[in-house]
Short mmCIF file of C-alpha atoms in Angstrom, two decimals:
data_model
loop_
_atom_site.label_atom_id
_atom_site.label_comp_id
_atom_site.label_asym_id
_atom_site.label_seq_id
_atom_site.Cartn_x
_atom_site.Cartn_y
_atom_site.Cartn_z
CA MET Y 1 0.00 0.00 0.00
CA VAL Y 2 2.75 2.46 0.96
CA GLY Y 3 4.80 1.48 -2.09
CA ALA Y 4 1.84 2.06 -4.42
CA PHE Y 5 1.19 5.46 -2.83
CA LEU Y 6 4.81 6.51 -3.28
CA LEU Y 7 4.82 5.22 -6.86
CA PHE Y 8 1.78 7.22 -7.92
CA LEU Y 9 2.33 10.26 -5.70
CA PRO Y 10 3.43 12.54 -8.59
CA GLN Y 11 0.24 11.71 -10.49
CA ILE Y 12 -1.87 12.30 -7.37
CA ASP Y 13 -0.02 15.57 -6.72
CA ARG Y 14 -0.57 16.72 -10.31
CA GLY Y 15 -4.20 15.61 -10.39
CA LEU Y 16 -5.12 17.44 -7.19
CA GLY Y 17 -3.01 20.49 -8.05
CA LEU Y 18 -1.13 20.33 -4.71
CA ALA Y 19 2.38 21.13 -6.04
CA TRP Y 20 3.93 19.35 -3.06
CA LEU Y 21 6.77 17.54 -4.86
CA GLY Y 22 9.05 20.55 -4.41
CA ASP Y 23 8.68 20.10 -0.62
CA ILE Y 24 8.66 16.30 -0.57
CA ILE Y 25 12.04 15.93 -2.33
CA PRO Y 26 14.03 17.89 0.34
CA ILE Y 27 12.16 15.94 3.03
CA MET Y 28 13.34 12.67 1.47
CA ILE Y 29 16.93 13.98 1.28
CA PHE Y 30 17.00 14.72 5.00
CA ILE Y 31 15.40 11.38 5.86
CA ILE Y 32 18.26 9.66 4.03
CA LEU Y 33 20.70 11.75 6.06
CA ALA Y 34 18.90 10.75 9.27
CA LEU Y 35 19.11 7.08 8.31
CA GLY Y 36 22.87 7.49 7.92
CA LEU Y 37 23.23 9.28 11.25
CA ASN Y 38 21.17 6.52 12.85
CA ILE Y 39 24.03 4.12 12.06
CA VAL Y 40 26.45 6.24 14.09
CA VAL Y 41 24.18 7.38 16.93
CA GLY Y 42 21.45 4.75 17.02
CA TYR Y 43 23.38 1.55 16.32
CA ALA Y 44 26.95 2.30 17.43
CA GLY Y 45 26.08 4.77 20.21
CA LEU Y 46 28.58 7.42 19.02
CA LEU Y 47 27.27 10.96 19.44
CA ASP Y 48 28.03 12.91 16.25
CA LEU Y 49 27.22 16.64 16.29
CA GLY Y 50 28.97 17.42 13.01
CA TYR Y 51 27.12 15.14 10.62
CA ALA Y 52 26.25 18.00 8.25
CA ALA Y 53 29.98 18.19 7.39
CA PHE Y 54 29.71 14.91 5.45
CA PHE Y 55 26.62 16.28 3.74
CA ALA Y 56 28.73 19.26 2.63
CA ILE Y 57 31.59 17.04 1.50
CA GLY Y 58 29.27 14.99 -0.69
CA ALA Y 59 27.69 18.10 -2.18
CA TYR Y 60 31.01 19.83 -2.88
CA THR Y 61 32.47 16.66 -4.40
CA ALA Y 62 29.53 16.58 -6.81
CA GLY Y 63 29.90 20.30 -7.47
CA MET Y 64 33.59 20.03 -8.32
CA LEU Y 65 33.23 16.97 -10.57
CA SER Y 66 29.83 17.61 -12.20
CA SER Y 67 30.53 21.18 -13.26
CA THR Y 68 33.25 23.09 -15.08
CA HIS Y 69 34.15 24.98 -11.90
CA LEU Y 70 37.57 23.28 -11.64
CA SER Y 71 38.23 22.24 -15.23
CA GLY Y 72 37.23 25.68 -16.55
CA GLN Y 73 40.10 27.27 -14.63
CA PHE Y 74 42.49 25.10 -16.67
CA GLY Y 75 40.92 25.88 -20.03
CA SER Y 76 38.78 22.74 -20.25
CA ASN Y 77 35.08 21.89 -20.05
CA PHE Y 78 35.57 18.41 -18.59
CA GLN Y 79 32.90 17.18 -16.17
CA LEU Y 80 31.78 13.75 -15.01
CA SER Y 81 28.33 12.20 -15.21
CA PHE Y 82 26.12 12.41 -12.14
CA TRP Y 83 25.75 8.61 -12.13
CA LEU Y 84 29.47 8.22 -11.50
CA VAL Y 85 29.86 11.27 -9.29
CA ILE Y 86 27.26 10.14 -6.75
CA TRP Y 87 29.37 7.06 -5.96
CA ILE Y 88 32.56 9.10 -5.82
CA ALA Y 89 30.87 11.55 -3.44
CA ALA Y 90 29.79 8.69 -1.17
CA ALA Y 91 33.33 7.24 -1.19
CA VAL Y 92 34.91 10.63 -0.41
CA ALA Y 93 32.46 11.19 2.45
CA ALA Y 94 33.26 7.71 3.80
CA MET Y 95 36.98 8.49 3.65
CA PHE Y 96 36.45 11.66 5.66
CA GLY Y 97 34.33 9.63 8.08
CA ILE Y 98 37.39 7.47 8.73
CA ILE Y 99 39.57 10.59 9.05
CA LEU Y 100 37.18 11.93 11.70
CA GLY Y 101 36.81 8.59 13.44
CA ALA Y 102 40.50 7.74 13.75
CA PRO Y 103 41.51 10.45 16.27
CA THR Y 104 38.27 10.06 18.24
CA LEU Y 105 38.66 6.36 18.97
CA PRO Y 106 39.62 6.85 22.66
CA LEU Y 107 36.86 9.40 23.24
CA ARG Y 108 33.37 8.83 24.58
CA GLY Y 109 30.30 10.84 25.46
CA ASP Y 110 30.75 14.58 25.81
CA TYR Y 111 34.34 14.58 24.56
CA LEU Y 112 33.37 12.78 21.36
CA ALA Y 113 30.48 15.21 20.87
CA ILE Y 114 32.82 18.21 21.22
CA VAL Y 115 35.29 16.84 18.63
CA THR Y 116 32.55 16.06 16.10
CA LEU Y 117 31.03 19.49 16.71
CA GLY Y 118 34.40 21.06 15.92
CA PHE Y 119 34.69 19.02 12.73
CA GLY Y 120 31.23 20.16 11.68
CA GLU Y 121 32.24 23.79 12.20
CA ILE Y 122 35.61 23.49 10.46
CA VAL Y 123 34.33 22.05 7.17
CA PRO Y 124 32.02 24.96 6.15
CA ILE Y 125 34.76 27.44 7.14
CA LEU Y 126 37.24 25.58 4.93
CA PHE Y 127 34.81 25.61 2.01
CA THR Y 128 34.38 29.35 2.51
CA ASN Y 129 38.11 30.12 2.59
CA LEU Y 130 39.47 27.72 -0.05
CA ASP Y 131 38.69 30.18 -2.85
CA ALA Y 132 42.35 31.06 -3.45
CA VAL Y 133 44.77 28.13 -3.10
CA ASP Y 134 48.10 29.88 -3.72
CA TRP Y 135 50.21 26.75 -4.21
CA ILE Y 136 48.08 25.61 -7.18
CA LYS Y 137 48.05 27.90 -10.21
CA THR Y 138 45.43 27.88 -12.96
CA SER Y 139 46.14 28.23 -16.69
CA THR Y 140 46.06 32.01 -16.27
CA GLY Y 141 48.57 31.94 -13.40
CA GLU Y 142 46.02 32.82 -10.74
CA PRO Y 143 45.49 30.86 -7.49
CA LEU Y 144 43.06 27.98 -7.81
CA ASN Y 145 39.52 28.74 -6.68
CA LEU Y 146 38.78 25.32 -5.21
CA THR Y 147 35.38 25.78 -3.52
CA GLY Y 148 34.04 29.08 -4.85
CA GLY Y 149 34.15 30.86 -1.49
CA ASP Y 150 30.93 32.40 -0.19
CA PRO Y 151 29.11 32.23 -3.57
CA GLY Y 152 29.87 28.50 -3.74
CA ILE Y 153 29.70 26.40 -6.91
CA SER Y 154 26.99 26.80 -9.53
CA ALA Y 155 26.00 25.22 -12.86
CA ILE Y 156 26.19 21.67 -11.46
CA ALA Y 157 25.11 19.28 -14.19
CA PRO Y 158 21.90 17.34 -13.46
CA PRO Y 159 21.45 13.62 -14.22
CA PHE Y 160 20.72 12.46 -17.75
CA LEU Y 161 18.86 9.35 -18.93
CA PRO Y 162 19.59 7.02 -20.60
CA ILE Y 163 22.97 6.50 -18.98
CA VAL Y 164 24.28 4.88 -22.18
CA GLN Y 165 23.50 7.79 -24.50
CA ARG Y 166 24.71 6.25 -27.76
CA LEU Y 167 26.19 2.98 -29.01
CA ASP Y 168 29.02 4.34 -31.14
CA GLY Y 169 32.05 2.37 -29.96
CA SER Y 170 33.49 5.35 -28.09
CA GLY Y 171 35.44 5.18 -24.85
CA ALA Y 172 32.52 6.76 -22.98
CA MET Y 173 30.20 4.01 -24.26
CA ILE Y 174 32.61 1.30 -23.08
CA ILE Y 175 32.83 2.85 -19.61
CA GLU Y 176 29.02 3.11 -19.42
CA LEU Y 177 28.60 -0.55 -20.46
CA ILE Y 178 31.17 -1.64 -17.87
CA GLY Y 179 29.16 0.32 -15.29
CA PHE Y 180 26.00 -1.48 -16.40
CA VAL Y 181 27.65 -4.89 -16.01
CA LEU Y 182 28.97 -4.02 -12.55
CA VAL Y 183 25.59 -2.72 -11.37
CA VAL Y 184 23.80 -5.82 -12.69
CA LEU Y 185 26.29 -8.15 -10.98
CA ALA Y 186 25.89 -6.25 -7.69
CA ALA Y 187 22.09 -6.38 -7.97
CA LEU Y 188 22.14 -10.12 -8.74
CA TYR Y 189 24.40 -10.74 -5.75
CA LEU Y 190 22.17 -8.78 -3.38
CA VAL Y 191 18.94 -10.40 -4.61
CA ARG Y 192 20.51 -13.85 -4.38
CA ARG Y 193 21.69 -13.22 -0.81
CA VAL Y 194 18.22 -12.04 0.24
CA LEU Y 195 16.59 -15.08 -1.37
CA ASP Y 196 19.03 -17.43 0.39
CA ASP Y 197 18.33 -15.79 3.75
CA GLU Y 198 14.57 -16.01 3.22
CA ARG Y 199 14.76 -19.68 2.24
CA ALA Y 200 16.94 -20.41 5.29
CA ALA Y 201 14.34 -18.71 7.50
CA ARG Y 202 11.51 -20.49 5.62
CA LYS Y 203 9.92 -17.21 4.60
CA SER Y 204 8.06 -16.44 1.40
CA THR Y 205 10.30 -15.27 -1.46
CA THR Y 206 7.50 -13.89 -3.64
CA LEU Y 207 7.99 -10.23 -2.71
CA THR Y 208 11.76 -10.42 -3.23
CA LYS Y 209 11.28 -11.97 -6.68
CA ILE Y 210 8.82 -9.22 -7.63
CA VAL Y 211 11.19 -6.52 -6.41
CA GLY Y 212 14.06 -8.18 -8.27
CA GLY Y 213 12.02 -8.19 -11.49
CA LEU Y 214 11.12 -4.51 -11.05
CA LEU Y 215 14.78 -3.73 -10.38
CA ALA Y 216 15.78 -5.44 -13.64
CA VAL Y 217 13.21 -3.40 -15.57
CA PHE Y 218 14.38 -0.21 -13.91
CA LEU Y 219 18.05 -0.87 -14.74
CA LEU Y 220 17.27 -1.61 -18.38
CA TYR Y 221 15.21 1.58 -18.60
CA ALA Y 222 17.82 3.73 -16.87
CA PHE Y 223 20.71 2.50 -18.99
CA PHE Y 224 19.19 1.90 -22.42
CA TYR Y 225 15.71 3.39 -22.92
CA GLY Y 226 16.29 6.09 -25.53
CA THR Y 227 19.88 5.07 -26.40
CA ASP Y 228 20.90 6.35 -29.84
CA ILE Y 229 21.71 3.45 -32.22
CA GLY Y 230 22.78 4.84 -35.55
CA GLY Y 231 20.49 7.84 -35.24
CA THR Y 232 17.48 5.79 -34.07
CA PRO Y 233 16.48 5.88 -30.38
CA LEU Y 234 15.95 2.55 -28.63
CA ALA Y 235 12.43 3.34 -27.45
CA ILE Y 236 8.77 2.77 -28.18
CA PRO Y 237 7.82 4.81 -31.28
CA GLY Y 238 6.56 8.23 -30.27
CA THR Y 239 8.42 8.17 -26.93
CA SER Y 240 11.96 8.92 -25.80
CA GLY Y 241 14.20 8.60 -22.77
CA ALA Y 242 13.86 10.90 -19.79
CA GLY Y 243 16.72 13.08 -21.07
CA GLN Y 244 18.22 15.72 -18.83
CA PHE Y 245 16.54 16.26 -15.47
CA LEU Y 246 15.14 19.78 -15.48
CA PRO Y 247 14.77 21.90 -12.32
CA THR Y 248 11.21 22.79 -13.33
CA GLU Y 249 10.12 19.16 -13.72
CA ARG Y 250 10.08 17.52 -10.27
CA THR Y 251 8.82 14.04 -11.20
CA PRO Y 252 12.15 12.53 -12.41
CA TRP Y 253 13.90 13.94 -9.33
CA TYR Y 254 11.20 12.43 -7.12
CA TYR Y 255 11.60 8.94 -8.57
CA LEU Y 256 15.38 9.18 -8.32
CA ILE Y 257 15.29 10.13 -4.63
CA ILE Y 258 12.78 7.31 -4.02
CA VAL Y 259 15.25 4.83 -5.56
CA ILE Y 260 18.08 6.17 -3.35
CA PHE Y 261 15.75 6.06 -0.34
CA GLY Y 262 14.78 2.43 -1.03
CA PHE Y 263 18.42 1.45 -1.53
CA SER Y 264 19.35 3.14 1.76
CA ILE Y 265 16.65 1.33 3.73
CA PHE Y 266 17.55 -2.03 2.20
CA PHE Y 267 21.29 -1.64 2.80
CA ILE Y 268 20.97 -0.27 6.34
CA ASN Y 269 18.51 -2.99 7.30
CA ARG Y 270 20.94 -5.62 6.04
CA LEU Y 271 23.72 -3.96 8.03
CA ARG Y 272 21.61 -3.96 11.18
CA ARG Y 273 21.03 -7.70 10.96
CA SER Y 274 24.62 -8.53 10.03
CA ARG Y 275 27.51 -9.47 12.31
CA LEU Y 276 28.73 -5.87 12.07
CA GLY Y 277 25.33 -4.56 13.18
CA ARG Y 278 25.33 -6.83 16.21
CA ALA Y 279 28.87 -5.64 17.02
CA TRP Y 280 27.68 -2.01 16.87
CA MET Y 281 24.86 -2.73 19.30
CA ALA Y 282 27.13 -4.65 21.68
CA MET Y 283 29.60 -1.75 21.62
CA ARG Y 284 26.79 0.72 22.28
CA GLU Y 285 25.65 -1.17 25.36
CA ASP Y 286 29.10 -1.76 26.89
CA GLU Y 287 32.43 -1.19 25.11
CA LEU Y 288 34.44 -3.08 27.72
CA ALA Y 289 32.19 -6.14 27.53
CA ALA Y 290 32.21 -6.01 23.72
CA ALA Y 291 36.01 -5.89 23.64
CA SER Y 292 36.14 -8.80 26.10
CA MET Y 293 33.98 -10.84 23.71
CA GLY Y 294 36.49 -10.32 20.90
CA ILE Y 295 34.94 -7.36 19.04
CA ASP Y 296 37.53 -5.14 17.37
CA LEU Y 297 36.44 -1.72 18.65
CA VAL Y 298 38.74 0.22 16.32
CA ARG Y 299 37.41 -1.43 13.18
CA THR Y 300 33.82 -1.33 14.41
CA LYS Y 301 33.90 2.39 15.24
CA LEU Y 302 35.63 3.36 12.00
CA LEU Y 303 33.11 1.40 9.95
CA ALA Y 304 30.26 3.11 11.79
CA PHE Y 305 31.65 6.56 10.95
CA ALA Y 306 32.47 5.56 7.36
CA LEU Y 307 29.15 3.92 6.54
CA GLY Y 308 27.15 6.66 8.25
CA ALA Y 309 29.05 9.27 6.21
CA THR Y 310 28.46 7.29 3.01
CA PHE Y 311 24.72 7.93 3.04
CA SER Y 312 25.37 11.59 3.80
CA GLY Y 313 27.56 11.63 0.69
CA PHE Y 314 24.72 10.18 -1.37
CA GLY Y 315 22.35 12.83 -0.05
CA GLY Y 316 24.87 15.63 -0.63
CA ALA Y 317 25.53 14.63 -4.25
CA PHE Y 318 21.80 14.52 -4.99
CA TYR Y 319 21.27 17.81 -3.16
CA GLY Y 320 23.92 19.58 -5.22
CA ALA Y 321 22.59 18.26 -8.52
CA TYR Y 322 18.99 19.00 -7.55
CA LEU Y 323 19.65 22.64 -6.64
CA GLY Y 324 22.27 23.16 -9.33
CA SER Y 325 24.38 25.22 -6.92
CA ILE Y 326 25.77 24.95 -3.40
CA THR Y 327 27.08 27.43 -0.83
CA PRO Y 328 28.81 26.94 2.54
CA SER Y 329 25.88 28.55 4.34
CA SER Y 330 23.72 25.53 3.44
CA PHE Y 331 25.73 23.24 5.73
CA GLN Y 332 25.90 25.02 9.06
CA PHE Y 333 25.50 23.52 12.53
CA ASP Y 334 21.72 23.89 12.46
CA LYS Y 335 21.58 21.13 9.82
CA SER Y 336 23.35 18.72 12.19
CA VAL Y 337 20.89 19.63 14.94
CA LEU Y 338 17.97 19.13 12.58
CA ILE Y 339 19.14 15.65 11.56
CA LEU Y 340 19.89 14.65 15.17
CA CYS Y 341 16.41 15.79 16.21
CA MET Y 342 14.93 13.51 13.57
CA VAL Y 343 16.77 10.48 14.93
CA ILE Y 344 16.00 11.23 18.59
CA LEU Y 345 12.35 12.09 18.01
CA GLY Y 346 11.64 9.03 15.90
CA GLY Y 347 13.58 6.52 17.96
CA LEU Y 348 17.26 5.64 18.13
CA GLY Y 349 18.18 2.47 16.30
CA ASN Y 350 14.83 1.98 14.57
CA ILE Y 351 14.43 2.64 10.83
CA PRO Y 352 10.62 3.24 10.85
CA GLY Y 353 11.06 5.56 13.83
CA VAL Y 354 13.76 7.60 12.10
CA ILE Y 355 11.55 7.92 9.00
CA LEU Y 356 8.65 9.10 11.16
CA GLY Y 357 10.86 11.57 13.01
CA GLY Y 358 12.15 12.88 9.69
CA LEU Y 359 8.66 13.35 8.32
CA ILE Y 360 7.59 15.29 11.41
CA ILE Y 361 10.68 17.49 11.84
CA VAL Y 362 11.46 18.32 8.21
CA SER Y 363 7.79 18.73 7.30
CA ALA Y 364 7.49 21.25 10.11
CA ASP Y 365 10.69 22.99 9.00
CA ILE Y 366 10.08 23.10 5.25
CA PHE Y 367 6.34 22.86 4.91
CA PHE Y 368 4.33 23.97 7.94
CA LEU Y 369 6.48 26.83 9.26
CA ASN Y 370 6.60 28.50 5.85
CA ARG Y 371 2.88 28.11 5.37
CA LEU Y 372 2.23 29.40 8.89
CA THR Y 373 4.22 32.51 8.00
CA ASP Y 374 2.18 32.99 4.82
CA LEU Y 375 -1.05 32.53 6.77
CA LEU Y 376 -0.03 35.10 9.40
CA LYS Y 377 0.92 37.58 6.70
CA GLN Y 378 -2.46 37.11 5.08
CA ILE Y 379 -4.17 37.71 8.43
CA ALA Y 380 -1.96 40.76 8.99
CA SER Y 381 -2.91 42.23 5.62
CA ASN Y 382 -6.58 41.94 6.52
CA SER Y 383 -6.20 43.30 10.05
CA ASN Y 384 -3.38 45.82 9.46
CA ASN Y 385 -1.36 44.15 12.22
CA GLU Y 386 2.27 45.15 11.74
CA ALA Y 387 3.62 42.64 14.28
CA LEU Y 388 2.07 39.70 12.42
CA ALA Y 389 3.24 41.07 9.09
CA ASN Y 390 6.87 40.99 10.24
CA PHE Y 391 6.62 37.65 12.06
CA LYS Y 392 8.56 34.76 10.48
CA ALA Y 393 7.90 31.38 12.06
CA SER Y 394 11.05 29.94 10.49
CA ASP Y 395 13.19 32.26 12.64
CA TYR Y 396 12.12 30.24 15.70
CA ARG Y 397 12.83 26.81 14.19
CA LEU Y 398 15.84 26.05 16.40
CA MET Y 399 13.93 27.06 19.50
CA LEU Y 400 11.11 24.75 18.43
CA PHE Y 401 13.50 21.84 17.88
CA GLY Y 402 15.16 22.51 21.24
CA ILE Y 403 11.81 22.40 23.01
CA VAL Y 404 10.99 19.14 21.22
CA LEU Y 405 14.26 17.58 22.36
CA VAL Y 406 13.78 18.65 25.98
CA ILE Y 407 10.23 17.32 26.07
CA MET Y 408 11.28 14.03 24.47
CA MET Y 409 14.13 13.54 26.95
CA LEU Y 410 11.75 14.12 29.86
CA VAL Y 411 8.67 12.25 28.63
CA ARG Y 412 9.83 9.61 26.16
CA PRO Y 413 13.63 9.39 25.90
CA GLU Y 414 13.49 6.32 23.67
CA GLY Y 415 11.62 8.21 20.92
CA LEU Y 416 8.20 7.80 19.33
CA VAL Y 417 8.89 4.41 17.75
CA PRO Y 418 11.94 2.95 19.52
CA SER Y 419 13.50 -0.42 18.87
CA ALA Y 420 12.67 -3.12 21.41
CA ARG Y 421 16.31 -3.33 22.52
CA ARG Y 422 16.57 0.42 23.01
CA ARG Y 423 13.33 0.53 25.01
CA ALA Y 424 14.61 -2.26 27.26
CA GLU Y 425 17.92 -0.44 27.82
CA LEU Y 426 16.30 2.84 28.85
CA HIS Y 427 13.64 1.24 31.04
CA ALA Y 428 15.76 -1.49 32.64
CA ASP Y 429 15.53 0.14 36.07
CA GLU Y 430 11.76 0.38 35.81
CA GLU Y 431 11.49 -3.29 34.87
CA THR Y 432 13.75 -4.25 37.78
CA ALA Y 433 11.69 -2.16 40.20
CA ARG Y 434 8.48 -3.66 38.85
CA HIS Y 435 9.78 -7.22 39.36
CA GLU Y 436 11.04 -6.36 42.86
CA ASN Y 437 7.66 -4.87 43.78
CA ALA Y 438 5.91 -7.92 42.38
CA SER Y 439 8.21 -10.21 44.38
CA ALA Y 440 7.66 -8.19 47.54
CA PHE Y 441 3.90 -8.36 47.02
CA ASP Y 442 4.05 -12.13 46.53
CA VAL Y 443 6.08 -12.53 49.75
CA GLU Y 444 3.64 -10.38 51.73
CA HIS Y 445 0.70 -12.23 50.23
CA ASN Y 446 2.19 -15.62 51.12
CA ASN Y 447 2.99 -14.45 54.66
CA ALA Y 448 -0.58 -13.23 55.08
CA GLN Y 449 -1.94 -16.60 53.93
CA LEU Y 450 0.34 -18.45 56.36
CA SER Y 451 -0.70 -16.23 59.27
CA THR Y 452 -4.35 -16.75 58.39
CA GLU Y 453 -3.92 -20.49 58.36
#
């Protein structure tokens, strides 16, 4: 039911004239970021207050490689395809996750939070100031403008379908076909592993087979539908491939972010149930006990930082291509707070909870606060109220999120939809007290019966 709704949401949005896709796409981006942060905070128990830095790294990697910002300074117009850049951005973000994780291995709690907070503050400042790298000269002899400074990077190339644009024997075609083979082999491996696990658990494999078939159709469409073969497009007569994603047409962007979202959920869920996921949870509960049981804490922590940053890199690359431009001001500390609020509100360590928290927090930030401001301005225009006319609800967003966090910590620290393990950890004392009270009641009851007899 949910899958069908998501599949036909653009048609429903267009039919009802809601024009909500422009708000839904950023919401999905931040939910993907929250799923990545959930690996670090929810599974591994490592408090990361600088997660937006990896978001920035992914976006700037896409900006540098998918535009002529760098190559143009050397007299070239070279730029890479989005379909390759998104993987490079994820890998670069993962590498910086390891760079952050390595010096923080001995740290815990507040000290770890302070270091990650510092990292999150340093990255936007670096991107602001790396607009004149003196030790690298361009073709005109000027210092290299690496990040664009305050204006950032613009003219980032959007995705283009089909991925294999023409079968002409060129080097680009060979690289694209190699990419197709690698993606198909990876998809076959993943589907086969899921089928083997379901057969071992004696579960139905029907849904996995259907999803695998849909995945095969999607890959064929993405790589070859509309490919130019000797001047003739490989498509149904009267139709063509999606072509270049346009900023004014939200539907292709929506389906792309849904595919990334589905991939993220699948991969993170597999991680959670893997040996590595169990090691994360053991480390979160008690590092000393986990180390005593043979868990390599160094490797486990570094993988948590790297894999959490990977999904932030995916989101950053999509974000940069979707907007077409990026600036350092888009990746300040408030973004890290926003993403952390999503994880805490929804429920640490639980994928459905994180999705719910993301829907609530980002919808309030992007959708409801802006519309509340518009509503108040409309009321002010009718009542000539100057205070309402100048009121902007979005200016109080951080205060709102702070209040939400305080209330959640006091009332429901495990989140709205916590995992069973997390709920048991936070309410262990209550369960112990309940059992002790029950035991005391049983003893008193038995003593009363004996005295009566």
